[in-house]
Structures are given as C-alpha cells and as structure tokens.
mmCIF file of C-alpha atoms in Angstrom:
data_model
loop_
_atom_site.group_PDB
_atom_site.id
_atom_site.type_symbol
_atom_site.label_atom_id
_atom_site.label_comp_id
_atom_site.label_asym_id
_atom_site.label_seq_id
_atom_site.Cartn_x
_atom_site.Cartn_y
_atom_site.Cartn_z
ATOM 1 C CA MET G 205 0.000 0.000 0.000
ATOM 2 C CA THR G 206 1.442 3.339 -1.001
ATOM 3 C CA ALA G 207 1.347 6.493 1.056
ATOM 4 C CA ASP G 208 -1.148 8.059 -1.353
ATOM 5 C CA THR G 209 -3.506 5.060 -1.096
ATOM 6 C CA ALA G 210 -3.272 5.067 2.710
ATOM 7 C CA ALA G 211 -4.013 8.800 2.816
ATOM 8 C CA ALA G 212 -6.989 8.363 0.477
ATOM 9 C CA ASP G 213 -8.355 5.512 2.616
ATOM 10 C CA ALA G 214 -7.953 7.582 5.791
ATOM 11 C CA ASP G 215 -9.682 10.539 4.123
ATOM 12 C CA LEU G 216 -12.542 8.302 2.950
ATOM 13 C CA GLN G 217 -12.924 6.832 6.449
ATOM 14 C CA GLN G 218 -12.912 10.326 8.000
ATOM 15 C CA ARG G 219 -15.664 11.463 5.595
ATOM 16 C CA ALA G 220 -17.758 8.399 6.442
ATOM 17 C CA TRP G 221 -17.455 9.105 10.185
ATOM 18 C CA THR G 222 -18.327 12.769 9.634
ATOM 19 C CA GLN G 223 -21.441 11.817 7.637
ATOM 20 C CA LEU G 224 -22.480 9.372 10.353
ATOM 21 C CA LEU G 225 -22.091 12.013 13.087
ATOM 22 C CA LEU G 226 -24.022 14.598 11.051
ATOM 23 C CA SER G 227 -26.784 12.053 10.450
ATOM 24 C CA GLN G 228 -27.017 11.326 14.194
ATOM 25 C CA GLN G 229 -27.169 15.052 14.956
ATOM 26 C CA ARG G 230 -29.959 15.536 12.396
ATOM 27 C CA ASP G 231 -31.878 12.622 13.951
ATOM 28 C CA ALA G 232 -31.457 14.084 17.445
ATOM 29 C CA LEU G 233 -32.735 17.485 16.264
ATOM 30 C CA ALA G 234 -35.677 15.828 14.496
ATOM 31 C CA HIS G 235 -36.531 13.979 17.749
ATOM 32 C CA ALA G 236 -36.438 17.230 19.712
ATOM 33 C CA ASP G 237 -38.604 19.039 17.144
ATOM 34 C CA ALA G 238 -41.116 16.207 16.967
ATOM 35 C CA LEU G 239 -41.370 16.037 20.740
ATOM 36 C CA ALA G 240 -41.970 19.789 20.933
ATOM 37 C CA ASP G 241 -44.836 19.330 18.453
ATOM 38 C CA GLY G 242 -46.198 16.361 20.389
ATOM 39 C CA ARG G 243 -45.578 13.906 17.540
ATOM 40 C CA PRO G 244 -44.172 10.437 18.177
ATOM 41 C CA VAL G 245 -40.838 9.965 16.440
ATOM 42 C CA ALA G 246 -39.918 6.326 15.970
ATOM 43 C CA ALA G 247 -42.288 4.523 13.666
ATOM 44 C CA VAL G 248 -43.141 1.066 14.971
ATOM 45 C CA PRO G 249 -45.723 -0.828 12.875
ATOM 46 C CA GLY G 250 -49.022 -1.148 14.721
ATOM 47 C CA VAL G 251 -48.041 1.195 17.570
ATOM 48 C CA VAL G 252 -50.370 4.149 18.154
ATOM 49 C CA ALA G 253 -50.728 6.996 20.634
ATOM 50 C CA TYR G 254 -53.264 6.741 23.466
ATOM 51 C CA ALA G 255 -55.505 9.315 21.748
ATOM 52 C CA ASP G 256 -55.670 7.093 18.638
ATOM 53 C CA LEU G 257 -56.876 3.970 20.486
ATOM 54 C CA PRO G 258 -60.540 3.003 20.193
ATOM 55 C CA ALA G 259 -62.472 4.076 23.305
ATOM 56 C CA ASP G 260 -62.055 1.764 26.318
ATOM 57 C CA SER G 261 -59.754 -0.638 24.459
ATOM 58 C CA ALA G 262 -56.543 -0.006 26.430
ATOM 59 C CA ALA G 263 -57.515 -2.369 29.255
ATOM 60 C CA ALA G 264 -58.327 -6.071 28.960
ATOM 61 C CA ALA G 265 -61.354 -7.603 30.677
ATOM 62 C CA ASP G 266 -59.268 -8.345 33.802
ATOM 63 C CA GLY G 267 -58.220 -4.666 34.110
ATOM 64 C CA THR G 268 -54.636 -5.154 32.941
ATOM 65 C CA ASN G 269 -53.058 -3.457 29.930
ATOM 66 C CA ALA G 270 -54.311 -5.134 26.750
ATOM 67 C CA PHE G 271 -51.294 -4.021 24.709
ATOM 68 C CA ASP G 272 -47.539 -3.654 25.072
ATOM 69 C CA LEU G 273 -46.756 -0.126 26.320
ATOM 70 C CA TYR G 274 -44.107 1.833 24.377
ATOM 71 C CA CYS G 275 -42.148 5.031 24.908
ATOM 72 C CA PRO G 276 -43.852 7.937 23.087
ATOM 73 C CA ARG G 277 -40.599 8.870 21.316
ATOM 74 C CA CYS G 278 -38.513 5.766 20.602
ATOM 75 C CA LYS G 279 -39.054 2.050 19.941
ATOM 76 C CA CYS G 280 -38.535 1.016 23.583
ATOM 77 C CA VAL G 281 -41.079 -1.368 25.136
ATOM 78 C CA VAL G 282 -41.713 -0.143 28.686
ATOM 79 C CA VAL G 283 -44.177 -2.825 29.885
ATOM 80 C CA ARG G 284 -45.521 -5.958 28.191
ATOM 81 C CA ALA G 285 -49.247 -6.643 27.860
ATOM 82 C CA GLY G 286 -51.016 -8.076 30.907
ATOM 83 C CA VAL G 287 -48.554 -6.724 33.498
ATOM 84 C CA ALA G 288 -49.940 -3.358 34.639
ATOM 85 C CA ALA G 289 -53.322 -2.792 36.288
ATOM 86 C CA GLN G 290 -55.540 0.120 35.327
ATOM 87 C CA THR G 291 -55.878 2.643 38.148
ATOM 88 C CA PRO G 292 -58.654 5.227 37.674
ATOM 89 C CA ALA G 293 -57.709 8.892 38.052
ATOM 90 C CA SER G 294 -60.163 9.104 40.966
ATOM 91 C CA ASP G 295 -57.991 6.642 42.941
ATOM 92 C CA GLN G 296 -54.644 8.359 42.365
ATOM 93 C CA HIS G 297 -54.662 12.119 41.741
ATOM 94 C CA VAL G 298 -51.151 12.440 40.383
ATOM 95 C CA ARG G 299 -50.057 15.429 38.355
ATOM 96 C CA LEU G 300 -46.750 15.172 36.509
ATOM 97 C CA PRO G 301 -44.629 17.802 34.774
ATOM 98 C CA SER G 302 -45.426 17.967 31.067
ATOM 99 C CA ILE G 303 -43.046 16.228 28.665
ATOM 100 C CA ARG G 304 -43.704 18.780 25.914
ATOM 101 C CA LYS G 305 -41.147 21.548 25.544
ATOM 102 C CA ASP G 306 -43.809 24.206 24.930
ATOM 103 C CA GLU G 307 -45.484 23.316 28.258
ATOM 104 C CA ALA G 308 -42.406 23.418 30.499
ATOM 105 C CA GLY G 309 -43.365 23.649 34.170
ATOM 106 C CA VAL G 310 -47.028 22.757 33.576
ATOM 107 C CA LEU G 311 -48.440 19.962 35.749
ATOM 108 C CA VAL G 312 -50.744 17.570 33.895
ATOM 109 C CA ALA G 313 -53.042 14.865 35.286
ATOM 110 C CA PRO G 314 -53.434 11.718 33.136
ATOM 111 C CA PRO G 315 -56.899 10.281 32.373
ATOM 112 C CA PHE G 316 -55.796 7.178 34.303
ATOM 113 C CA SER G 317 -52.592 5.420 35.273
ATOM 114 C CA TRP G 318 -51.144 1.959 34.853
ATOM 115 C CA ARG G 319 -49.908 0.513 38.145
ATOM 116 C CA VAL G 320 -46.975 -1.866 37.741
ATOM 117 C CA PRO G 321 -46.604 -4.385 40.616
ATOM 118 C CA ASP G 322 -42.838 -4.015 41.069
ATOM 119 C CA MET G 323 -39.718 -2.719 39.332
ATOM 120 C CA MET G 324 -38.838 -6.156 37.946
ATOM 121 C CA GLN G 325 -42.010 -6.188 35.826
ATOM 122 C CA PHE G 326 -40.788 -3.365 33.568
ATOM 123 C CA ASP G 327 -39.066 -4.288 30.315
ATOM 124 C CA ASN G 328 -37.183 -0.975 30.226
ATOM 125 C CA ILE G 329 -37.522 1.936 32.620
ATOM 126 C CA GLY G 330 -35.316 4.739 33.837
ATOM 127 C CA VAL G 331 -35.582 6.003 37.399
ATOM 128 C CA SER G 332 -34.641 9.487 38.600
ATOM 129 C CA LYS G 333 -32.726 10.276 41.742
ATOM 130 C CA PRO G 334 -34.912 10.610 44.845
ATOM 131 C CA LEU G 335 -36.892 13.850 44.811
ATOM 132 C CA PRO G 336 -36.828 16.242 47.741
ATOM 133 C CA ALA G 337 -39.842 15.445 49.924
ATOM 134 C CA PRO G 338 -41.310 18.954 50.479
ATOM 135 C CA SER G 339 -41.559 19.895 46.792
ATOM 136 C CA ALA G 340 -42.808 16.497 45.658
ATOM 137 C CA SER G 341 -45.871 16.023 47.851
ATOM 138 C CA VAL G 342 -49.073 14.832 46.279
ATOM 139 C CA SER G 343 -52.281 13.645 47.848
ATOM 140 C CA ALA G 344 -54.611 10.906 46.771
ATOM 141 C CA GLU G 345 -58.333 11.041 47.434
ATOM 142 C CA SER G 346 -58.479 7.408 48.380
ATOM 143 C CA ALA G 347 -56.107 4.541 48.935
ATOM 144 C CA SER G 348 -56.186 1.412 46.834
ATOM 145 C CA ALA G 349 -58.680 -1.263 47.835
ATOM 146 C CA GLU G 350 -55.943 -3.851 48.450
ATOM 147 C CA SER G 351 -54.196 -1.911 51.172
ATOM 148 C CA ASP G 352 -54.727 0.123 54.283
ATOM 149 C CA ALA G 353 -52.431 2.880 53.005
ATOM 150 C CA PRO G 354 -53.366 6.379 54.148
ATOM 151 C CA SER G 355 -54.642 8.936 51.682
ATOM 152 C CA GLY G 356 -51.332 10.877 51.619
ATOM 153 C CA TYR G 357 -48.523 9.978 49.210
ATOM 154 C CA THR G 358 -45.207 11.436 48.220
ATOM 155 C CA ILE G 359 -43.703 11.244 44.760
ATOM 156 C CA ASP G 360 -40.420 9.530 45.472
ATOM 157 C CA ARG G 361 -38.970 9.360 41.937
ATOM 158 C CA PHE G 362 -39.936 9.996 38.325
ATOM 159 C CA LEU G 363 -39.948 7.214 35.736
ATOM 160 C CA SER G 364 -38.548 7.752 32.244
ATOM 161 C CA CYS G 365 -37.683 5.818 29.105
ATOM 162 C CA ALA G 366 -34.495 3.822 29.637
ATOM 163 C CA ASP G 367 -33.412 4.220 26.008
ATOM 164 C CA CYS G 368 -34.005 7.903 25.209
ATOM 165 C CA ASP G 369 -34.506 9.388 28.727
ATOM 166 C CA LEU G 370 -37.859 10.956 27.839
ATOM 167 C CA GLY G 371 -39.869 11.620 30.932
ATOM 168 C CA PRO G 372 -41.506 11.689 33.244
ATOM 169 C CA LEU G 373 -43.648 8.865 31.902
ATOM 170 C CA GLY G 374 -44.824 8.176 35.425
ATOM 171 C CA CYS G 375 -43.715 8.177 39.027
ATOM 172 C CA SER G 376 -43.059 6.137 42.114
ATOM 173 C CA LEU G 377 -45.491 6.976 44.934
ATOM 174 C CA VAL G 378 -44.605 6.181 48.527
ATOM 175 C CA ALA G 379 -47.190 6.207 51.299
ATOM 176 C CA VAL G 380 -46.460 8.932 53.853
ATOM 177 C CA ALA G 381 -47.059 6.486 56.693
ATOM 178 C CA GLY G 382 -45.625 3.080 55.933
ATOM 179 C CA HIS G 383 -43.458 1.714 53.187
ATOM 180 C CA GLN G 384 -45.973 0.871 50.475
ATOM 181 C CA LYS G 385 -44.844 1.925 47.015
ATOM 182 C CA HIS G 386 -46.934 2.376 43.863
ATOM 183 C CA LEU G 387 -45.280 2.502 40.434
ATOM 184 C CA LEU G 388 -47.544 4.451 38.099
ATOM 185 C CA LEU G 389 -47.305 5.184 34.370
ATOM 186 C CA ALA G 390 -49.485 7.922 32.862
ATOM 187 C CA ALA G 391 -51.746 6.297 30.245
ATOM 188 C CA ASP G 392 -51.618 9.230 27.842
ATOM 189 C CA ARG G 393 -47.796 9.415 27.866
ATOM 190 C CA LEU G 394 -47.354 5.987 26.287
ATOM 191 C CA ARG G 395 -47.922 4.398 22.921
ATOM 192 C CA TYR G 396 -49.772 1.111 22.445
ATOM 193 C CA ARG G 397 -49.271 -1.829 20.073
ATOM 194 C CA ALA G 398 -52.843 -2.058 18.832
ATOM 195 C CA GLU G 399 -52.604 -5.155 16.631
#
C-alpha cells in the first residue's frame, strides 16, 4: 500500500465518520422538534398513541393493559401486555410535569394510570434520583382497595424511558405512613401496540 492510497483511505474513512455524526445530529434534532410538536418519532408498525386507540380498548377484561406499552418517542417497550393494572384517576390524583417543551413547568393529570406491581415487571424503565420530599408532595383522594395505606402519598422518583430518557412517563409513589410503594405510568404518555 502506497502512502497516497493510505491517505486516500484515511480521508474516505474520515468522511464516512463525519457523515455518520451529522446524520445522528440531524436525527437528534428531528426527535427534539417532533417532541416539541407532540408527535411520536420512531415509527413502529401497529403502535399508536393513546388518543388514537378506540375508546375503552386499552384495558383487557381483567383490568390489565391489553397491549404492550411503548415510549412515546422511541421504539422502547416499557411494559408488556397483561402486566400493569388500570388505576382510575379518581384513585390516584397524580399530576406530573409535562413532557412537551412548549409546556415546560405545567403539571398535567393523566386520564388514568397503569400501576406496575414491582420494578422487575418493567421491560425498560429509567428512574430518577430521589426527589426532595417537600416539593414532591401529592395527595390521593383514596387509597387502593388492596391496602390500608393512608390517603397521603409522596412522589419519590420519576420514571422515564431507559433508552431515550424521555420523561416523566410516570412516578413512584410512597405512602407517607408506611413503606408501600406504587409505580404508576401515565396512560396518555405511552404508545400502544394495537394489533
């Protein structure tokens, strides 16, 4: 191999790396723009937003999620079908910070939440550092029927997508008195495989 051939190969390899990096930057900017507009980014066949599901089809007859739950931005499966239980908004009044850039600082209540039994039931989930207790207080009108938990809860941590870090998709609630923990995902912050 001559010096000219080696230099040409190195130049070609450098151009390929530069094109790859520019492509990744364009994709990252497209993700940010799409999220600001509220559009899902990664196309996964058969996966739709909560708003596009037929009415009352998200839950199976037993009250669990009828479909796999996906991140609203990427192709990450957060929870598989049949794992999470539907929790009506009247049972858990949780308001989470908006995930849309144009609504920064706005607290939004989901129509209902999916309660996941424990952390090991998630396929992929990111967990924030513990939140400071005074600024993260939330109250619930009633405790779940299975427990004697008091009506007061504290948001312990936020839950996000493990792949793209979009969040909060939900939160971890801890009972003020006792050690009971509820892992909740906001129904309208997920996508559903509706096949």
